[in-house]
Structure formats: structure tokens, C-alpha cells
PDB file of C-alpha atoms in Angstrom:
ATOM      1  CA  UNK I   1    -170.879 -45.652 -72.147  1.00 48.00           C
ATOM      2  CA  UNK I   2    -172.979 -44.671 -69.168  1.00 45.00           C
ATOM      3  CA  UNK I   3    -172.128 -47.922 -67.431  1.00 45.00           C
ATOM      4  CA  UNK I   4    -168.471 -47.437 -68.335  1.00 43.00           C
ATOM      5  CA  UNK I   5    -168.358 -44.006 -66.753  1.00 47.00           C
ATOM      6  CA  UNK I   6    -170.147 -45.178 -63.617  1.00 46.00           C
ATOM      7  CA  UNK I   7    -167.615 -47.974 -63.217  1.00 48.00           C
ATOM      8  CA  UNK I   8    -164.757 -45.575 -63.983  1.00 46.00           C
ATOM      9  CA  UNK I   9    -165.944 -43.134 -61.328  1.00 47.00           C
ATOM     10  CA  UNK I  10    -166.207 -45.936 -58.768  1.00 47.00           C
ATOM     11  CA  UNK I  11    -162.669 -47.089 -59.586  1.00 49.00           C
ATOM     12  CA  UNK I  12    -161.316 -43.553 -59.235  1.00 49.00           C
ATOM     13  CA  UNK I  13    -163.127 -43.008 -55.937  1.00 56.00           C
ATOM     14  CA  UNK I  14    -161.844 -46.323 -54.614  1.00 78.00           C
ATOM     15  CA  UNK I  15    -158.308 -45.483 -55.729  1.00 82.00           C
ATOM     16  CA  UNK I  16    -158.560 -42.043 -54.145  1.00 84.00           C
ATOM     17  CA  UNK I  17    -159.750 -43.543 -50.872  1.00 87.00           C
ATOM     18  CA  UNK I  18    -156.752 -45.872 -50.767  1.00 90.00           C
ATOM     19  CA  UNK I  19    -154.327 -43.074 -51.616  1.00 92.00           C
ATOM     20  CA  UNK I  20    -155.884 -40.743 -49.048  1.00 92.00           C
ATOM     21  CA  UNK I  21    -155.617 -43.453 -46.410  1.00 93.00           C
ATOM     22  CA  UNK I  22    -151.908 -43.881 -47.136  1.00 94.00           C
ATOM     23  CA  UNK I  23    -151.313 -40.132 -47.187  1.00 94.00           C
ATOM     24  CA  UNK I  24    -153.217 -39.445 -43.972  1.00 94.00           C
ATOM     25  CA  UNK I  25    -151.481 -42.383 -42.312  1.00 94.00           C
ATOM     26  CA  UNK I  26    -148.092 -40.833 -43.075  1.00 95.00           C
ATOM     27  CA  UNK I  27    -149.266 -37.478 -41.692  1.00 95.00           C
ATOM     28  CA  UNK I  28    -150.518 -39.120 -38.501  1.00 95.00           C
ATOM     29  CA  UNK I  29    -147.165 -40.854 -38.031  1.00 95.00           C
ATOM     30  CA  UNK I  30    -145.500 -37.436 -38.014  1.00 96.00           C
ATOM     31  CA  UNK I  31    -147.915 -36.330 -35.303  1.00 96.00           C
ATOM     32  CA  UNK I  32    -147.146 -39.447 -33.249  1.00 95.00           C
ATOM     33  CA  UNK I  33    -143.425 -38.722 -33.582  1.00 96.00           C
ATOM     34  CA  UNK I  34    -144.087 -35.200 -32.272  1.00 97.00           C
ATOM     35  CA  UNK I  35    -146.149 -36.405 -29.309  1.00 96.00           C
ATOM     36  CA  UNK I  36    -143.830 -39.177 -28.141  1.00 95.00           C
ATOM     37  CA  UNK I  37    -140.679 -37.130 -28.749  1.00 96.00           C
ATOM     38  CA  UNK I  38    -142.070 -34.375 -26.531  1.00 96.00           C
ATOM     39  CA  UNK I  39    -143.102 -36.910 -23.878  1.00 96.00           C
ATOM     40  CA  UNK I  40    -139.667 -38.570 -23.873  1.00 95.00           C
ATOM     41  CA  UNK I  41    -137.843 -35.252 -23.556  1.00 95.00           C
ATOM     42  CA  UNK I  42    -140.148 -34.286 -20.682  1.00 94.00           C
ATOM     43  CA  UNK I  43    -139.550 -37.584 -18.909  1.00 94.00           C
ATOM     44  CA  UNK I  44    -135.785 -37.186 -19.327  1.00 93.00           C
ATOM     45  CA  UNK I  45    -135.788 -33.655 -17.944  1.00 91.00           C
ATOM     46  CA  UNK I  46    -137.748 -34.758 -14.879  1.00 90.00           C
ATOM     47  CA  UNK I  47    -135.393 -37.637 -14.186  1.00 85.00           C
ATOM     48  CA  UNK I  48    -137.378 -40.604 -15.465  1.00 86.00           C
ATOM     49  CA  UNK I  49    -135.701 -43.533 -17.218  1.00 83.00           C
ATOM     50  CA  UNK I  50    -138.869 -44.389 -19.161  1.00 85.00           C
ATOM     51  CA  UNK I  51    -138.699 -44.171 -22.938  1.00 87.00           C
ATOM     52  CA  UNK I  52    -141.436 -44.546 -25.525  1.00 87.00           C
ATOM     53  CA  UNK I  53    -141.013 -45.655 -29.109  1.00 83.00           C
ATOM     54  CA  UNK I  54    -142.319 -43.498 -31.973  1.00 83.00           C
ATOM     55  CA  UNK I  55    -139.813 -40.868 -30.955  1.00 91.00           C
ATOM     56  CA  UNK I  56    -137.147 -38.970 -32.862  1.00 94.00           C
ATOM     57  CA  UNK I  57    -133.653 -39.597 -31.509  1.00 93.00           C
ATOM     58  CA  UNK I  58    -131.934 -36.206 -31.819  1.00 95.00           C
ATOM     59  CA  UNK I  59    -134.427 -34.296 -29.623  1.00 95.00           C
ATOM     60  CA  UNK I  60    -133.928 -36.958 -26.951  1.00 94.00           C
ATOM     61  CA  UNK I  61    -130.120 -37.212 -27.098  1.00 94.00           C
ATOM     62  CA  UNK I  62    -129.557 -33.446 -27.055  1.00 95.00           C
ATOM     63  CA  UNK I  63    -130.861 -32.898 -23.474  1.00 95.00           C
ATOM     64  CA  UNK I  64    -129.163 -36.132 -22.479  1.00 93.00           C
ATOM     65  CA  UNK I  65    -125.788 -34.744 -23.535  1.00 93.00           C
ATOM     66  CA  UNK I  66    -126.726 -31.456 -21.917  1.00 93.00           C
ATOM     67  CA  UNK I  67    -127.254 -33.254 -18.615  1.00 93.00           C
ATOM     68  CA  UNK I  68    -124.081 -35.284 -19.055  1.00 91.00           C
ATOM     69  CA  UNK I  69    -121.746 -32.374 -19.746  1.00 92.00           C
ATOM     70  CA  UNK I  70    -123.217 -30.121 -17.078  1.00 91.00           C
ATOM     71  CA  UNK I  71    -122.792 -32.724 -14.329  1.00 89.00           C
ATOM     72  CA  UNK I  72    -126.460 -33.481 -13.805  1.00 88.00           C
ATOM     73  CA  UNK I  73    -126.047 -37.242 -13.911  1.00 87.00           C
ATOM     74  CA  UNK I  74    -125.633 -39.151 -10.611  1.00 84.00           C
ATOM     75  CA  UNK I  75    -122.101 -38.910  -9.183  1.00 83.00           C
ATOM     76  CA  UNK I  76    -121.476 -42.640  -9.636  1.00 83.00           C
ATOM     77  CA  UNK I  77    -121.787 -42.217 -13.397  1.00 85.00           C
ATOM     78  CA  UNK I  78    -118.638 -40.090 -13.581  1.00 87.00           C
ATOM     79  CA  UNK I  79    -115.682 -42.467 -13.144  1.00 85.00           C
ATOM     80  CA  UNK I  80    -112.003 -41.574 -13.196  1.00 84.00           C
ATOM     81  CA  UNK I  81    -112.094 -40.904 -16.921  1.00 85.00           C
ATOM     82  CA  UNK I  82    -113.946 -37.718 -16.020  1.00 86.00           C
ATOM     83  CA  UNK I  83    -111.265 -36.581 -13.585  1.00 83.00           C
ATOM     84  CA  UNK I  84    -110.291 -32.983 -14.230  1.00 83.00           C
ATOM     85  CA  UNK I  85    -113.179 -32.405 -16.629  1.00 87.00           C
ATOM     86  CA  UNK I  86    -114.638 -28.934 -16.291  1.00 89.00           C
ATOM     87  CA  UNK I  87    -118.390 -29.194 -16.563  1.00 90.00           C
ATOM     88  CA  UNK I  88    -120.221 -26.726 -18.753  1.00 91.00           C
ATOM     89  CA  UNK I  89    -122.571 -24.101 -17.435  1.00 91.00           C
ATOM     90  CA  UNK I  90    -126.330 -24.290 -17.076  1.00 91.00           C
ATOM     91  CA  UNK I  91    -126.749 -22.318 -20.303  1.00 93.00           C
ATOM     92  CA  UNK I  92    -125.480 -25.280 -22.329  1.00 94.00           C
ATOM     93  CA  UNK I  93    -128.132 -27.566 -20.843  1.00 94.00           C
ATOM     94  CA  UNK I  94    -130.845 -24.979 -21.507  1.00 95.00           C
ATOM     95  CA  UNK I  95    -129.644 -24.582 -25.096  1.00 96.00           C
ATOM     96  CA  UNK I  96    -129.934 -28.334 -25.744  1.00 96.00           C
ATOM     97  CA  UNK I  97    -133.542 -28.294 -24.516  1.00 96.00           C
ATOM     98  CA  UNK I  98    -134.357 -25.300 -26.730  1.00 97.00           C
ATOM     99  CA  UNK I  99    -132.834 -26.941 -29.817  1.00 97.00           C
ATOM    100  CA  UNK I 100    -134.714 -30.166 -29.062  1.00 97.00           C
ATOM    101  CA  UNK I 101    -137.968 -28.188 -28.799  1.00 97.00           C
ATOM    102  CA  UNK I 102    -137.261 -26.451 -32.128  1.00 97.00           C
ATOM    103  CA  UNK I 103    -136.697 -29.798 -33.869  1.00 97.00           C
ATOM    104  CA  UNK I 104    -139.954 -31.182 -32.475  1.00 97.00           C
ATOM    105  CA  UNK I 105    -141.697 -27.982 -33.583  1.00 97.00           C
ATOM    106  CA  UNK I 106    -140.356 -28.528 -37.118  1.00 97.00           C
ATOM    107  CA  UNK I 107    -141.979 -31.967 -37.206  1.00 97.00           C
ATOM    108  CA  UNK I 108    -145.219 -30.422 -35.972  1.00 97.00           C
ATOM    109  CA  UNK I 109    -145.002 -27.801 -38.724  1.00 97.00           C
ATOM    110  CA  UNK I 110    -144.513 -30.576 -41.280  1.00 96.00           C
ATOM    111  CA  UNK I 111    -147.646 -32.270 -39.978  1.00 96.00           C
ATOM    112  CA  UNK I 112    -149.872 -29.199 -40.269  1.00 95.00           C
ATOM    113  CA  UNK I 113    -148.509 -28.040 -43.626  1.00 95.00           C
ATOM    114  CA  UNK I 114    -148.617 -31.523 -45.156  1.00 94.00           C
ATOM    115  CA  UNK I 115    -152.349 -31.534 -44.373  1.00 90.00           C
ATOM    116  CA  UNK I 116    -152.847 -28.060 -45.860  1.00 89.00           C
ATOM    117  CA  UNK I 117    -150.171 -27.583 -48.527  1.00 88.00           C
ATOM    118  CA  UNK I 118    -149.510 -31.061 -49.866  1.00 88.00           C
ATOM    119  CA  UNK I 119    -146.905 -33.789 -49.985  1.00 91.00           C
ATOM    120  CA  UNK I 120    -143.942 -31.401 -50.281  1.00 93.00           C
ATOM    121  CA  UNK I 121    -143.929 -31.142 -46.504  1.00 95.00           C
ATOM    122  CA  UNK I 122    -143.816 -34.918 -46.209  1.00 96.00           C
ATOM    123  CA  UNK I 123    -140.571 -34.683 -48.186  1.00 96.00           C
ATOM    124  CA  UNK I 124    -139.244 -32.223 -45.600  1.00 97.00           C
ATOM    125  CA  UNK I 125    -140.310 -34.606 -42.820  1.00 97.00           C
ATOM    126  CA  UNK I 126    -138.639 -37.633 -44.396  1.00 97.00           C
ATOM    127  CA  UNK I 127    -135.381 -35.662 -44.820  1.00 97.00           C
ATOM    128  CA  UNK I 128    -135.485 -34.643 -41.153  1.00 96.00           C
ATOM    129  CA  UNK I 129    -136.190 -38.204 -40.033  1.00 96.00           C
ATOM    130  CA  UNK I 130    -133.505 -39.665 -42.310  1.00 96.00           C
ATOM    131  CA  UNK I 131    -130.990 -37.299 -40.700  1.00 96.00           C
ATOM    132  CA  UNK I 132    -132.324 -38.350 -37.298  1.00 95.00           C
ATOM    133  CA  UNK I 133    -131.814 -42.006 -38.241  1.00 93.00           C
ATOM    134  CA  UNK I 134    -128.247 -41.325 -39.405  1.00 93.00           C
ATOM    135  CA  UNK I 135    -127.517 -39.539 -36.121  1.00 92.00           C
ATOM    136  CA  UNK I 136    -128.928 -42.477 -34.183  1.00 91.00           C
ATOM    137  CA  UNK I 137    -126.595 -44.908 -35.988  1.00 89.00           C
ATOM    138  CA  UNK I 138    -123.643 -42.595 -35.372  1.00 89.00           C
ATOM    139  CA  UNK I 139    -124.373 -42.228 -31.657  1.00 86.00           C
ATOM    140  CA  UNK I 140    -125.474 -45.735 -30.650  1.00 82.00           C
ATOM    141  CA  UNK I 141    -124.506 -47.892 -33.626  1.00 80.00           C
ATOM    142  CA  UNK I 142    -126.166 -51.178 -34.432  1.00 78.00           C
ATOM    143  CA  UNK I 143    -126.755 -53.413 -31.437  1.00 75.00           C
ATOM    144  CA  UNK I 144    -129.357 -55.712 -29.954  1.00 73.00           C
ATOM    145  CA  UNK I 145    -130.379 -52.923 -27.584  1.00 73.00           C
ATOM    146  CA  UNK I 146    -131.112 -50.515 -30.419  1.00 79.00           C
ATOM    147  CA  UNK I 147    -132.793 -52.953 -32.815  1.00 86.00           C
ATOM    148  CA  UNK I 148    -136.315 -51.877 -31.878  1.00 87.00           C
ATOM    149  CA  UNK I 149    -135.464 -48.207 -32.402  1.00 88.00           C
ATOM    150  CA  UNK I 150    -133.859 -49.052 -35.744  1.00 88.00           C
ATOM    151  CA  UNK I 151    -136.925 -50.985 -36.892  1.00 90.00           C
ATOM    152  CA  UNK I 152    -139.170 -48.135 -35.805  1.00 91.00           C
ATOM    153  CA  UNK I 153    -137.126 -45.549 -37.688  1.00 93.00           C
ATOM    154  CA  UNK I 154    -137.164 -47.730 -40.792  1.00 93.00           C
ATOM    155  CA  UNK I 155    -140.925 -48.179 -40.550  1.00 94.00           C
ATOM    156  CA  UNK I 156    -141.537 -44.429 -40.247  1.00 95.00           C
ATOM    157  CA  UNK I 157    -139.337 -43.700 -43.265  1.00 96.00           C
ATOM    158  CA  UNK I 158    -141.193 -46.307 -45.335  1.00 96.00           C
ATOM    159  CA  UNK I 159    -144.516 -44.830 -44.193  1.00 96.00           C
ATOM    160  CA  UNK I 160    -143.454 -41.306 -45.170  1.00 96.00           C
ATOM    161  CA  UNK I 161    -142.170 -42.522 -48.549  1.00 96.00           C
ATOM    162  CA  UNK I 162    -145.509 -44.234 -49.148  1.00 95.00           C
ATOM    163  CA  UNK I 163    -147.326 -41.034 -48.204  1.00 95.00           C
ATOM    164  CA  UNK I 164    -145.217 -39.000 -50.647  1.00 95.00           C
ATOM    165  CA  UNK I 165    -145.986 -41.464 -53.442  1.00 94.00           C
ATOM    166  CA  UNK I 166    -149.693 -41.317 -52.609  1.00 93.00           C
ATOM    167  CA  UNK I 167    -149.600 -37.518 -52.518  1.00 92.00           C
ATOM    168  CA  UNK I 168    -148.086 -37.354 -56.013  1.00 92.00           C
ATOM    169  CA  UNK I 169    -150.710 -39.709 -57.420  1.00 90.00           C
ATOM    170  CA  UNK I 170    -153.535 -37.771 -55.768  1.00 89.00           C
ATOM    171  CA  UNK I 171    -152.241 -34.552 -57.291  1.00 86.00           C
ATOM    172  CA  UNK I 172    -152.020 -36.146 -60.739  1.00 85.00           C
ATOM    173  CA  UNK I 173    -155.573 -37.475 -60.520  1.00 78.00           C
ATOM    174  CA  UNK I 174    -156.893 -34.115 -59.320  1.00 75.00           C
ATOM    175  CA  UNK I 175    -155.082 -32.249 -62.096  1.00 69.00           C
ATOM    176  CA  UNK I 176    -156.351 -34.622 -64.784  1.00 64.00           C
ATOM    177  CA  UNK I 177    -159.922 -34.451 -63.536  1.00 63.00           C
ATOM    178  CA  UNK I 178    -159.755 -30.658 -63.367  1.00 59.00           C
ATOM    179  CA  UNK I 179    -158.470 -30.459 -66.942  1.00 55.00           C
ATOM    180  CA  UNK I 180    -160.535 -33.151 -68.655  1.00 55.00           C
ATOM    181  CA  UNK I 181    -163.643 -33.143 -66.494  1.00 51.00           C
ATOM    182  CA  UNK I 182    -164.365 -29.432 -66.183  1.00 48.00           C
ATOM    183  CA  UNK I 183    -166.866 -29.438 -69.048  1.00 47.00           C
ATOM    184  CA  UNK I 184    -168.271 -32.865 -68.285  1.00 51.00           C
ATOM    185  CA  UNK I 185    -168.245 -34.131 -64.669  1.00 50.00           C
ATOM    186  CA  UNK I 186    -169.050 -37.635 -65.932  1.00 51.00           C
ATOM    187  CA  UNK I 187    -165.733 -37.700 -67.752  1.00 50.00           C
ATOM    188  CA  UNK I 188    -163.574 -39.009 -64.916  1.00 51.00           C
ATOM    189  CA  UNK I 189    -160.126 -40.535 -65.030  1.00 47.00           C
ATOM    190  CA  UNK I 190    -159.837 -44.292 -64.641  1.00 50.00           C
ATOM    191  CA  UNK I 191    -156.299 -45.391 -63.645  1.00 48.00           C
ATOM    192  CA  UNK I 192    -156.839 -48.777 -65.314  1.00 46.00           C
ATOM    193  CA  UNK I 193    -158.720 -47.784 -68.488  1.00 48.00           C
ATOM    194  CA  UNK I 194    -157.846 -44.122 -68.940  1.00 47.00           C
ATOM    195  CA  UNK I 195    -160.599 -41.850 -70.267  1.00 46.00           C
ATOM    196  CA  UNK I 196    -163.681 -42.686 -72.366  1.00 50.00           C
ATOM    197  CA  UNK I 197    -162.916 -42.572 -76.080  1.00 48.00           C
ATOM    198  CA  UNK I 198    -165.918 -40.375 -76.837  1.00 49.00           C
ATOM    199  CA  UNK I 199    -166.725 -38.275 -73.767  1.00 48.00           C
ATOM    200  CA  UNK I 200    -169.075 -36.037 -75.716  1.00 47.00           C
ATOM    201  CA  UNK I 201    -171.683 -38.789 -75.595  1.00 44.00           C
ATOM    202  CA  UNK I 202    -171.780 -38.368 -71.831  1.00 45.00           C
ATOM    203  CA  UNK I 203    -172.838 -34.721 -72.020  1.00 42.00           C
ATOM    204  CA  UNK I 204    -176.647 -34.770 -71.658  1.00 45.00           C
ATOM    205  CA  UNK I 205    -178.440 -33.506 -74.731  1.00 43.00           C
ATOM    206  CA  UNK I 206    -181.112 -30.941 -74.001  1.00 46.00           C
ATOM    207  CA  UNK I 207    -183.806 -30.661 -76.664  1.00 49.00           C
ATOM    208  CA  UNK I 208    -185.218 -27.181 -76.376  1.00 50.00           C
ATOM    209  CA  UNK I 209    -187.857 -28.067 -78.988  1.00 51.00           C
ATOM    210  CA  UNK I 210    -189.165 -31.074 -77.086  1.00 51.00           C
ATOM    211  CA  UNK I 211    -192.873 -31.473 -76.541  1.00 53.00           C
ATOM    212  CA  UNK I 212    -194.134 -30.270 -73.147  1.00 53.00           C
ATOM    213  CA  UNK I 213    -194.750 -33.789 -71.853  1.00 55.00           C
ATOM    214  CA  UNK I 214    -191.672 -35.366 -73.411  1.00 54.00           C
ATOM    215  CA  UNK I 215    -189.177 -36.894 -70.985  1.00 57.00           C
ATOM    216  CA  UNK I 216    -185.898 -34.999 -71.402  1.00 50.00           C
ATOM    217  CA  UNK I 217    -184.112 -36.447 -68.380  1.00 54.00           C
ATOM    218  CA  UNK I 218    -180.479 -37.570 -68.914  1.00 51.00           C
ATOM    219  CA  UNK I 219    -181.545 -41.206 -68.585  1.00 57.00           C
ATOM    220  CA  UNK I 220    -184.194 -40.855 -71.291  1.00 57.00           C
ATOM    221  CA  UNK I 221    -181.834 -38.986 -73.597  1.00 45.00           C
ATOM    222  CA  UNK I 222    -179.156 -41.649 -73.093  1.00 50.00           C
ATOM    223  CA  UNK I 223    -181.698 -44.364 -73.860  1.00 56.00           C
ATOM    224  CA  UNK I 224    -182.692 -42.618 -77.081  1.00 51.00           C
ATOM    225  CA  UNK I 225    -179.030 -42.300 -78.098  1.00 46.00           C
ATOM    226  CA  UNK I 226    -178.431 -46.005 -77.544  1.00 51.00           C
ATOM    227  CA  UNK I 227    -181.513 -46.848 -79.632  1.00 51.00           C
TER     228      UNK I 227
END
């Protein structure tokens, strides 16, 4: 039984490590989305055509439309189809930047709270990014030019879904260990084999009437039980 529990603990620790890696990977992807979204919006505002992947689409397109409908694009962009169009005021452009910043801040909040509060905030993040993906399809459609962005969005959604799954499993393992292992730390959950059939044998027996020189270590007690 001692060997069983040692193996069970190793399996649980290994499983936890894998789940934690998946969960933390999903959280880090949210942070990357925040960083590159902020960089892309900044580049757009300062007139650069550069664009980095790992970015949400809505925070980028909002200032773009703000620039378009306030006449900030180069004059050659506005052909005769824009004749007679009354451009919006500067407040509209400012509002698009503010909304973009709020959306990016929401992703950042999801990152911090998913690290502190659990996988529920990954669910919030995946909803936000799914809406972002739907908006991207609505605005640019499916084309060879957008294929990389589409693949990236799909990969992030898969990563977040994997993180949510890992978060649920980690919570289940923690709850089961807290319930079953409180009285006996050796009684750990094994995802493949469940729990030991007789966990009481793993609780070290302390003989208060033992002779002064008698070995009462857990190993010696276990050896005596097996004999």
C-alpha cells in the first residue's frame, strides 16, 4: 500500500503539472492579446501601417473607423463615393479610442482574475474573444488576406477552451484531496486508479507503550504491519 500511495501521489503531481501548464498557457495568451492589441492600436494612432498578430480585432478596427469617419485618412482614400459626406467631429474619434482601451482593459482584467480567482474568468475571456472573432468575420469576411488572422483567432479560442478544461479538472482534484486527504495526507487521488481501498492502513500507528529504544518510525510501523 505504501508503494501504491507513492505512485498515486506521483501520478497526481504529474497530472497537476500538465494541467497547470495548460491553464497558465491560456492565461499567458490573454496577456499576449492585451500587449499586442495595445501596440497595434498605438501604431495605428501614430500613423503606422504595421500590424502584429496576437491582437484582438475590435480594439483595432474601432480607431480605424474613427479615423475614417472623421476624415483623418489621406485625401486620396476618399473617392467620389464620399462626395457630400459630412465627417464626424473629433469627439467620435476620441470615443473609439476610449472604447478600444476599455476592451483591452477587460482582457487584462480577465488575465489577472483568472490567475487569482480561477477558470471562470477564462470563460469571460473566451466569450469576449469569440465575439471579437465574429466581428472580424463580419467586417472583413473570409479571404486569403485574413487567413492568418482567422487561424490566430481559432488558435486562441482553442487555447482558452483547453485552459478552462484544465481549470475544472484542477478544481476537482483539489476538492477531492481536501475532502478525502484532510485526515491522511498520504491518501491522494489518482486519476487512473482512484483512491486506495483501505486508506486507514496509511495512517501511521503510534505505539505509546513502545519500549524506549523501539523504532516507531512510520517505515518501521509499516514494515511490522506487512509482516
